[in-house]
Amino acid sequence: MGISFLGLGYALPAQVLSNFDLEKMVDTSDEWITTRTGIKERRISKEESLTDLSYRASLQALNRAGVSPEEIDAIILATLTPDLGFPASACLLQARLGANRAYALDISAACSGFLYGLELAGGLLASGRTKKVLLVGAERLSQIVDWTDRSTCVLFGDGAGAVVLSSEGEGELLSSVLRSDGSLWEILYAERCGYIKMKGKELFKIAVRAMAEVCEEALQKAGLSVEDVDLVVPHQANIRIIQALAERLNLPMEKVYVNIHKYGNTSAASIPIALCEAYEEGKLKRGDVVLMTAMGGGLTWGAGLIRF
Ligand code: ACO
């Protein structure tokens, strides 16, 4: 399926919250957080709204793509933390950008939101009725974190990533495998206007197994093997989950992009931010085969394999 990433962008709030800052807020330590999660610091947005972050990331992606907002047919925004109950954050972004021809909708698939959005965008582009899609993953998880709960508050951060997708160009969506199991919702959820609640240990085990399965299935569907993959961009939830996944898939860590130490878990924003950083650093090149995978609340999980 033809799907080209014409431009990538990301935006992070300026405020850094380090593990040492957290030591002053809850009973934790830099040593515990680093060894159990790989996180050293995260970004927290006090002043910028979700729309502000999404707008900055989208503008960068559009500028890099050389595409004007009026050329966008659809805006898909994946988030758990919209600015309003309704309308969709994608509509607020559409207005801010002046994307006057675009229809706009949010999707709620937690940390898998970007991969769910990619599958939907792929379908819209394949229909031929939609030529260009702006796909955004954006979160202000700091709004739904209980800052007195050390078991969750050390894990999450804020940020946004955006990509401009087109059916024209060299890129391809080689395969995509998405799953959900709502019977497991209580492992990770937030009540309406409530805080994130998580059974971390259970989720850890499910995440490694489930992501490995969908990665293998995505490779199989595309007729490729692990050796054909140039770069893996996993959802950044925990360095130990990423390492265990790499081990299961027989993947050297040199092929796996990691930035969790800087941003923590930014849910739907984590994969597009990582893709964009990898591209800026020259670790992601045109023509590369890239495997992305995520697991999150729902439970939802999936893998997407692209030729970039
Ligand atoms: N600082 C110090 N001690 C802590 C902290 C902390 N921040 N948090 C927990 N502890 C303590 C616990 O109380 C426990 O103490 P006890 O043994 O006296 O009871 C001990 O550390 C061990 O706790 P565990 O929960 O067993 O620690 P674990 O090694 O499982 O790591 C973690 C916890 C990091 C949450 C891990 O389980 C994990 O990453 N899980 C998966 C998270 C994930 O994948 N999320 C993705 C989806 S997110 C989304 O969709 C929005």
Tab-separated table of C-alpha atoms and ligand atoms in Angstrom:
chain	number	residue	atom	x	y	z
A	1	MET	CA	0.000	0.000	0.000
A	2	GLY	CA	1.509	3.352	-1.051
A	3	ILE	CA	2.013	5.624	1.931
A	4	SER	CA	4.833	8.139	1.986
A	5	PHE	CA	5.984	10.088	5.002
A	6	LEU	CA	6.449	13.473	3.290
A	7	GLY	CA	7.441	15.322	6.463
A	8	LEU	CA	7.927	14.706	10.169
A	9	GLY	CA	7.813	17.081	13.109
A	10	TYR	CA	7.687	17.089	16.882
A	11	ALA	CA	7.207	19.463	19.770
A	12	LEU	CA	8.186	19.167	23.408
A	13	PRO	CA	7.365	21.464	26.307
A	14	ALA	CA	10.336	23.422	27.588
A	15	GLN	CA	10.019	22.340	31.230
A	16	VAL	CA	12.228	19.378	32.163
A	17	LEU	CA	11.295	17.291	35.214
A	18	SER	CA	14.272	15.139	36.228
A	19	ASN	CA	14.385	12.086	38.466
A	20	PHE	CA	16.111	14.300	41.031
A	21	ASP	CA	13.144	16.686	40.948
A	22	LEU	CA	10.847	13.690	41.556
A	23	GLU	CA	12.966	12.648	44.566
A	24	LYS	CA	11.716	15.859	46.211
A	25	MET	CA	8.066	15.069	45.397
A	26	VAL	CA	7.633	11.349	46.234
A	27	ASP	CA	9.548	8.547	47.968
A	28	THR	CA	11.689	7.503	45.003
A	29	SER	CA	15.259	7.743	43.735
A	30	ASP	CA	17.069	8.420	40.477
A	31	GLU	CA	18.670	4.997	40.899
A	32	TRP	CA	15.288	3.164	41.155
A	33	ILE	CA	13.727	4.990	38.204
A	34	THR	CA	16.815	4.584	35.989
A	35	THR	CA	17.337	0.891	36.640
A	36	ARG	CA	13.625	-0.088	36.525
A	37	THR	CA	12.567	2.078	33.562
A	38	GLY	CA	15.546	3.719	31.784
A	39	ILE	CA	13.958	7.160	32.281
A	40	LYS	CA	16.189	10.047	33.447
A	41	GLU	CA	13.860	12.975	32.757
A	42	ARG	CA	10.560	13.888	31.089
A	43	ARG	CA	8.922	17.070	29.765
A	44	ILE	CA	5.932	18.667	31.458
A	45	SER	CA	3.632	21.183	29.789
A	46	LYS	CA	2.267	23.764	32.194
A	47	GLU	CA	1.623	26.567	29.701
A	48	GLU	CA	1.114	24.892	26.347
A	49	SER	CA	-2.199	23.155	25.648
A	50	LEU	CA	-2.476	19.934	23.664
A	51	THR	CA	-3.513	22.056	20.686
A	52	ASP	CA	-0.391	24.242	21.107
A	53	LEU	CA	1.910	21.197	21.116
A	54	SER	CA	0.069	19.538	18.205
A	55	TYR	CA	0.202	22.792	16.240
A	56	ARG	CA	3.976	23.190	16.668
A	57	ALA	CA	4.644	19.559	15.666
A	58	SER	CA	2.260	19.765	12.679
A	59	LEU	CA	3.678	23.049	11.393
A	60	GLN	CA	7.180	21.562	11.407
A	61	ALA	CA	5.976	18.413	9.594
A	62	LEU	CA	4.076	20.470	6.988
A	63	ASN	CA	7.022	22.835	6.399
A	64	ARG	CA	9.424	19.934	5.981
A	65	ALA	CA	6.967	18.221	3.600
A	66	GLY	CA	6.524	21.417	1.567
A	67	VAL	CA	2.763	20.942	1.942
A	68	SER	CA	0.380	23.782	2.808
A	69	PRO	CA	-2.418	23.255	5.370
A	70	GLU	CA	-5.022	23.736	2.596
A	71	GLU	CA	-3.685	20.634	0.831
A	72	ILE	CA	-4.520	18.360	3.790
A	73	ASP	CA	-7.665	16.267	3.282
A	74	ALA	CA	-7.852	14.656	6.741
A	75	ILE	CA	-6.421	15.242	10.211
A	76	ILE	CA	-6.265	12.252	12.550
A	77	LEU	CA	-5.119	13.027	16.090
A	78	ALA	CA	-4.413	10.241	18.574
A	79	THR	CA	-4.612	11.295	22.212
A	80	LEU	CA	-5.761	10.296	25.680
A	81	THR	CA	-5.633	13.854	26.943
A	82	PRO	CA	-7.733	16.161	24.732
A	83	ASP	CA	-8.051	19.838	25.675
A	84	LEU	CA	-11.878	19.607	25.767
A	85	GLY	CA	-14.536	16.920	26.285
A	86	PHE	CA	-15.588	17.838	22.767
A	87	PRO	CA	-15.006	18.963	20.058
A	88	ALA	CA	-12.136	16.756	18.994
A	89	SER	CA	-8.618	18.126	19.457
A	90	ALA	CA	-8.142	17.498	15.731
A	91	CYS	CA	-10.792	20.194	15.036
A	92	LEU	CA	-8.993	22.732	17.223
A	93	LEU	CA	-5.776	21.883	15.355
A	94	GLN	CA	-7.537	22.128	11.983
A	95	ALA	CA	-8.698	25.663	12.796
A	96	ARG	CA	-5.302	26.763	14.154
A	97	LEU	CA	-3.548	25.483	11.035
A	98	GLY	CA	-6.145	26.902	8.648
A	99	ALA	CA	-6.498	23.455	7.076
A	100	ASN	CA	-9.765	24.575	5.512
A	101	ARG	CA	-10.433	21.534	3.349
A	102	ALA	CA	-9.708	18.916	6.013
A	103	TYR	CA	-12.098	16.786	7.996
A	104	ALA	CA	-10.753	16.169	11.486
A	105	LEU	CA	-11.179	13.477	14.116
A	106	ASP	CA	-9.544	12.130	17.272
A	107	ILE	CA	-8.828	8.500	18.026
A	108	SER	CA	-8.442	7.006	21.481
A	109	ALA	CA	-6.172	3.960	21.490
A	110	ALA	CA	-3.703	5.012	24.218
A	111	CYS	CA	-0.065	4.197	23.427
A	112	SER	CA	-1.078	2.345	20.229
A	113	GLY	CA	-2.828	5.466	18.886
A	114	PHE	CA	-0.201	6.349	16.288
A	115	LEU	CA	-0.193	2.810	14.831
A	116	TYR	CA	-4.000	2.684	14.820
A	117	GLY	CA	-3.940	6.067	13.047
A	118	LEU	CA	-1.425	4.829	10.504
A	119	GLU	CA	-3.664	1.884	9.578
A	120	LEU	CA	-6.684	4.189	9.233
A	121	ALA	CA	-4.681	6.713	7.185
A	122	GLY	CA	-3.446	3.880	4.962
A	123	GLY	CA	-7.032	2.830	4.278
A	124	LEU	CA	-8.157	6.393	3.527
A	125	LEU	CA	-5.243	6.958	1.148
A	126	ALA	CA	-5.818	3.609	-0.563
A	127	SER	CA	-9.460	4.589	-1.210
A	128	GLY	CA	-8.169	7.308	-3.525
A	129	ARG	CA	-10.654	9.825	-2.078
A	130	THR	CA	-8.102	11.168	0.411
A	131	LYS	CA	-4.733	12.281	-0.938
A	132	LYS	CA	-2.963	13.739	2.070
A	133	VAL	CA	-3.378	12.979	5.757
A	134	LEU	CA	-1.877	14.795	8.748
A	135	LEU	CA	-1.425	12.164	11.469
A	136	VAL	CA	-0.624	13.453	14.955
A	137	GLY	CA	0.104	11.754	18.284
A	138	ALA	CA	-0.051	14.210	21.174
A	139	GLU	CA	-0.311	13.932	24.947
A	140	ARG	CA	-0.331	15.951	28.135
A	141	LEU	CA	-0.191	12.957	30.443
A	142	SER	CA	0.961	15.247	33.260
A	143	GLN	CA	-2.715	16.285	33.470
A	144	ILE	CA	-3.882	12.755	34.370
A	145	VAL	CA	-0.956	11.612	36.518
A	146	ASP	CA	-1.377	11.407	40.282
A	147	TRP	CA	1.737	13.283	41.405
A	148	THR	CA	1.565	11.601	44.827
A	149	ASP	CA	1.654	8.041	43.371
A	150	ARG	CA	5.292	7.026	42.909
A	151	SER	CA	4.356	3.863	40.999
A	152	THR	CA	3.004	5.884	38.045
A	153	CYS	CA	4.150	9.516	38.268
A	154	VAL	CA	7.768	8.677	37.415
A	155	LEU	CA	6.797	7.056	34.098
A	156	PHE	CA	4.958	9.607	31.978
A	157	GLY	CA	5.642	12.816	30.065
A	158	ASP	CA	4.160	15.289	27.568
A	159	GLY	CA	4.867	15.924	23.884
A	160	ALA	CA	3.590	15.716	20.319
A	161	GLY	CA	4.712	14.202	17.027
A	162	ALA	CA	3.211	14.677	13.556
A	163	VAL	CA	3.641	13.210	10.079
A	164	VAL	CA	2.298	14.274	6.675
A	165	LEU	CA	1.249	11.169	4.740
A	166	SER	CA	0.546	10.845	1.033
A	167	SER	CA	-0.454	8.061	-1.339
A	168	GLU	CA	2.048	9.475	-3.828
A	169	GLY	CA	5.776	8.838	-3.435
A	170	GLU	CA	8.127	5.947	-2.823
A	171	GLY	CA	6.980	4.931	0.674
A	172	GLU	CA	4.888	1.859	1.491
A	173	LEU	CA	2.904	0.449	4.372
A	174	LEU	CA	4.210	-3.106	4.017
A	175	SER	CA	1.950	-4.550	6.701
A	176	SER	CA	0.046	-3.617	9.792
A	177	VAL	CA	-1.268	-5.860	12.568
A	178	LEU	CA	-3.533	-4.367	15.220
A	179	ARG	CA	-5.160	-6.029	18.200
A	180	SER	CA	-7.318	-5.126	21.196
A	181	ASP	CA	-8.614	-6.939	24.263
A	182	GLY	CA	-11.096	-4.851	26.227
A	183	SER	CA	-11.518	-7.595	28.835
A	184	LEU	CA	-8.129	-6.467	30.199
A	185	TRP	CA	-9.109	-2.786	30.552
A	186	GLU	CA	-8.508	-2.700	34.329
A	187	ILE	CA	-4.779	-3.286	33.868
A	188	LEU	CA	-4.412	0.305	32.650
A	189	TYR	CA	-7.076	2.984	32.720
A	190	ALA	CA	-8.222	6.336	34.024
A	191	GLU	CA	-11.748	7.143	35.133
A	192	ARG	CA	-13.369	10.191	33.520
A	193	CYS	CA	-11.426	13.164	34.962
A	194	GLY	CA	-9.418	10.674	37.065
A	195	TYR	CA	-5.789	9.604	37.286
A	196	ILE	CA	-3.906	6.833	35.465
A	197	LYS	CA	-4.153	3.511	37.303
A	198	MET	CA	-1.887	0.689	36.246
A	199	LYS	CA	-0.974	-2.877	37.199
A	200	GLY	CA	2.612	-2.448	36.037
A	201	LYS	CA	3.952	-5.948	36.588
A	202	GLU	CA	1.082	-7.642	34.709
A	203	LEU	CA	1.286	-5.154	31.871
A	204	PHE	CA	5.034	-5.646	31.562
A	205	LYS	CA	4.671	-9.378	30.888
A	206	ILE	CA	1.730	-9.003	28.487
A	207	ALA	CA	3.483	-6.179	26.619
A	208	VAL	CA	6.619	-8.139	25.774
A	209	ARG	CA	4.726	-11.217	24.587
A	210	ALA	CA	1.996	-9.345	22.691
A	211	MET	CA	4.340	-6.941	20.896
A	212	ALA	CA	6.681	-9.769	19.885
A	213	GLU	CA	3.725	-11.701	18.419
A	214	VAL	CA	2.422	-8.824	16.294
A	215	CYS	CA	5.953	-7.915	15.136
A	216	GLU	CA	6.480	-11.496	13.945
A	217	GLU	CA	3.082	-11.508	12.258
A	218	ALA	CA	3.738	-8.167	10.529
A	219	LEU	CA	7.067	-9.459	9.181
A	220	GLN	CA	5.456	-12.687	8.039
A	221	LYS	CA	2.621	-10.833	6.252
A	222	ALA	CA	5.194	-8.748	4.375
A	223	GLY	CA	7.332	-11.801	3.547
A	224	LEU	CA	10.290	-10.293	5.418
A	225	SER	CA	12.528	-11.479	8.236
A	226	VAL	CA	14.109	-9.649	11.158
A	227	GLU	CA	17.351	-9.355	9.138
A	228	ASP	CA	15.508	-7.206	6.556
A	229	VAL	CA	14.597	-4.584	9.173
A	230	ASP	CA	16.843	-1.494	9.205
A	231	LEU	CA	15.332	0.209	12.251
A	232	VAL	CA	12.884	-0.665	15.011
A	233	VAL	CA	10.954	2.197	16.602
A	234	PRO	CA	9.117	0.805	19.617
A	235	HIS	CA	6.744	2.683	21.893
A	236	GLN	CA	8.935	4.081	24.676
A	237	ALA	CA	7.345	2.721	27.879
A	238	ASN	CA	10.216	1.008	29.672
A	239	ILE	CA	13.786	0.230	28.511
A	240	ARG	CA	13.475	-3.255	30.034
A	241	ILE	CA	10.372	-3.969	27.909
A	242	ILE	CA	12.257	-2.758	24.812
A	243	GLN	CA	15.297	-4.909	25.637
A	244	ALA	CA	13.163	-8.000	26.344
A	245	LEU	CA	11.322	-7.471	23.051
A	246	ALA	CA	14.587	-7.154	21.121
A	247	GLU	CA	15.834	-10.352	22.732
A	248	ARG	CA	12.650	-12.271	21.817
A	249	LEU	CA	12.846	-11.066	18.230
A	250	ASN	CA	16.588	-11.763	18.004
A	251	LEU	CA	17.240	-8.137	17.200
A	252	PRO	CA	20.488	-6.374	18.132
A	253	MET	CA	19.817	-3.268	20.253
A	254	GLU	CA	21.849	-1.208	17.733
A	255	LYS	CA	18.837	-1.476	15.407
A	256	VAL	CA	16.408	-0.241	18.056
A	257	TYR	CA	15.771	3.474	18.498
A	258	VAL	CA	15.593	4.576	22.126
A	259	ASN	CA	14.906	8.044	23.553
A	260	ILE	CA	12.999	7.055	26.697
A	261	HIS	CA	15.751	8.507	28.927
A	262	LYS	CA	14.804	12.022	27.746
A	263	TYR	CA	11.003	11.936	27.561
A	264	GLY	CA	9.595	8.944	29.477
A	265	ASN	CA	6.342	7.456	28.188
A	266	THR	CA	4.476	9.998	26.041
A	267	SER	CA	1.838	7.445	24.943
A	268	ALA	CA	0.482	8.228	21.436
A	269	ALA	CA	3.253	10.797	20.877
A	270	SER	CA	6.113	8.427	21.587
A	271	ILE	CA	6.493	6.736	18.168
A	272	PRO	CA	6.173	9.890	16.004
A	273	ILE	CA	8.605	11.799	18.262
A	274	ALA	CA	11.086	8.897	18.037
A	275	LEU	CA	10.664	8.611	14.239
A	276	CYS	CA	11.314	12.310	13.824
A	277	GLU	CA	14.377	12.317	16.075
A	278	ALA	CA	15.775	9.214	14.343
A	279	TYR	CA	15.350	10.976	10.978
A	280	GLU	CA	17.079	14.135	12.234
A	281	GLU	CA	19.966	12.049	13.592
A	282	GLY	CA	20.416	10.207	10.281
A	283	LYS	CA	19.405	6.874	11.840
A	284	LEU	CA	16.281	6.718	9.660
A	285	LYS	CA	16.889	7.048	5.917
A	286	ARG	CA	14.716	7.009	2.816
A	287	GLY	CA	14.091	3.440	1.664
A	288	ASP	CA	14.691	1.942	5.124
A	289	VAL	CA	12.432	-0.870	6.354
A	290	VAL	CA	11.104	0.304	9.722
A	291	LEU	CA	9.215	-1.802	12.251
A	292	MET	CA	7.098	0.063	14.803
A	293	THR	CA	5.273	-1.531	17.715
A	294	ALA	CA	3.254	-0.400	20.722
A	295	MET	CA	1.083	-1.596	23.583
A	296	GLY	CA	-1.231	0.482	25.722
A	297	GLY	CA	-4.482	0.970	27.552
A	298	GLY	CA	-7.513	-0.800	26.156
A	299	LEU	CA	-5.653	-3.017	26.035
A	300	THR	CA	-4.571	-2.163	22.513
A	301	TRP	CA	-1.435	-3.204	20.704
A	302	GLY	CA	-0.011	-3.494	17.241
A	303	ALA	CA	2.872	-3.404	14.807
A	304	GLY	CA	3.366	-1.421	11.613
A	305	LEU	CA	6.000	-2.166	9.005
A	306	ILE	CA	6.886	0.550	6.495
A	307	ARG	CA	9.338	1.250	3.729
A	308	PHE	CA	10.207	4.836	4.638
B	1	ACO	N1	10.405	4.493	43.425
B	1	ACO	C1	10.818	3.597	44.333
B	1	ACO	N2	10.167	2.444	44.554
B	1	ACO	C2	9.082	2.194	43.800
B	1	ACO	C3	8.601	3.095	42.841
B	1	ACO	C4	9.314	4.288	42.669
B	1	ACO	N3	8.949	5.222	41.745
B	1	ACO	N4	7.506	2.564	42.256
B	1	ACO	C5	7.301	1.369	42.829
B	1	ACO	N5	8.237	1.146	43.785
B	1	ACO	C6	8.412	-0.014	44.628
B	1	ACO	C7	7.143	-0.795	44.798
B	1	ACO	O1	6.355	-0.250	45.840
B	1	ACO	C8	7.673	-2.183	45.152
B	1	ACO	O2	8.033	-2.187	46.496
B	1	ACO	P1	7.709	-3.490	47.419
B	1	ACO	O3	8.506	-4.616	46.774
B	1	ACO	O4	8.180	-3.083	48.767
B	1	ACO	O5	6.233	-3.713	47.294
B	1	ACO	C9	8.981	-2.254	44.352
B	1	ACO	O6	9.330	-0.898	44.019
B	1	ACO	C10	8.864	-3.055	43.073
B	1	ACO	O7	7.734	-2.604	42.383
B	1	ACO	P2	7.265	-3.324	41.083
B	1	ACO	O8	5.953	-2.751	40.651
B	1	ACO	O9	7.383	-4.777	41.264
B	1	ACO	O10	8.407	-2.835	40.040
B	1	ACO	P3	8.644	-3.333	38.583
B	1	ACO	O11	10.012	-3.851	38.454
B	1	ACO	O12	7.511	-4.168	38.038
B	1	ACO	O13	8.601	-1.945	37.781
B	1	ACO	C11	7.164	-0.623	36.364
B	1	ACO	C12	7.438	-1.160	37.791
B	1	ACO	C13	8.299	0.278	35.991
B	1	ACO	C14	5.862	0.162	36.390
B	1	ACO	C15	7.062	-1.790	35.375
B	1	ACO	O14	6.231	-2.787	35.879
B	1	ACO	C16	6.544	-1.374	34.002
B	1	ACO	O15	7.206	-0.673	33.254
B	1	ACO	N6	5.369	-1.868	33.578
B	1	ACO	C17	4.821	-1.634	32.244
B	1	ACO	C18	4.358	-0.242	32.026
B	1	ACO	C19	3.890	-0.086	30.589
B	1	ACO	O16	4.238	-0.830	29.707
B	1	ACO	N7	3.094	0.883	30.289
B	1	ACO	C20	2.745	0.981	28.848
B	1	ACO	C21	1.495	1.433	28.599
B	1	ACO	S1	1.243	3.048	29.223
B	1	ACO	C22	-0.179	3.674	28.440
B	1	ACO	O17	-0.852	3.033	27.682
B	1	ACO	C23	-0.596	5.078	28.784
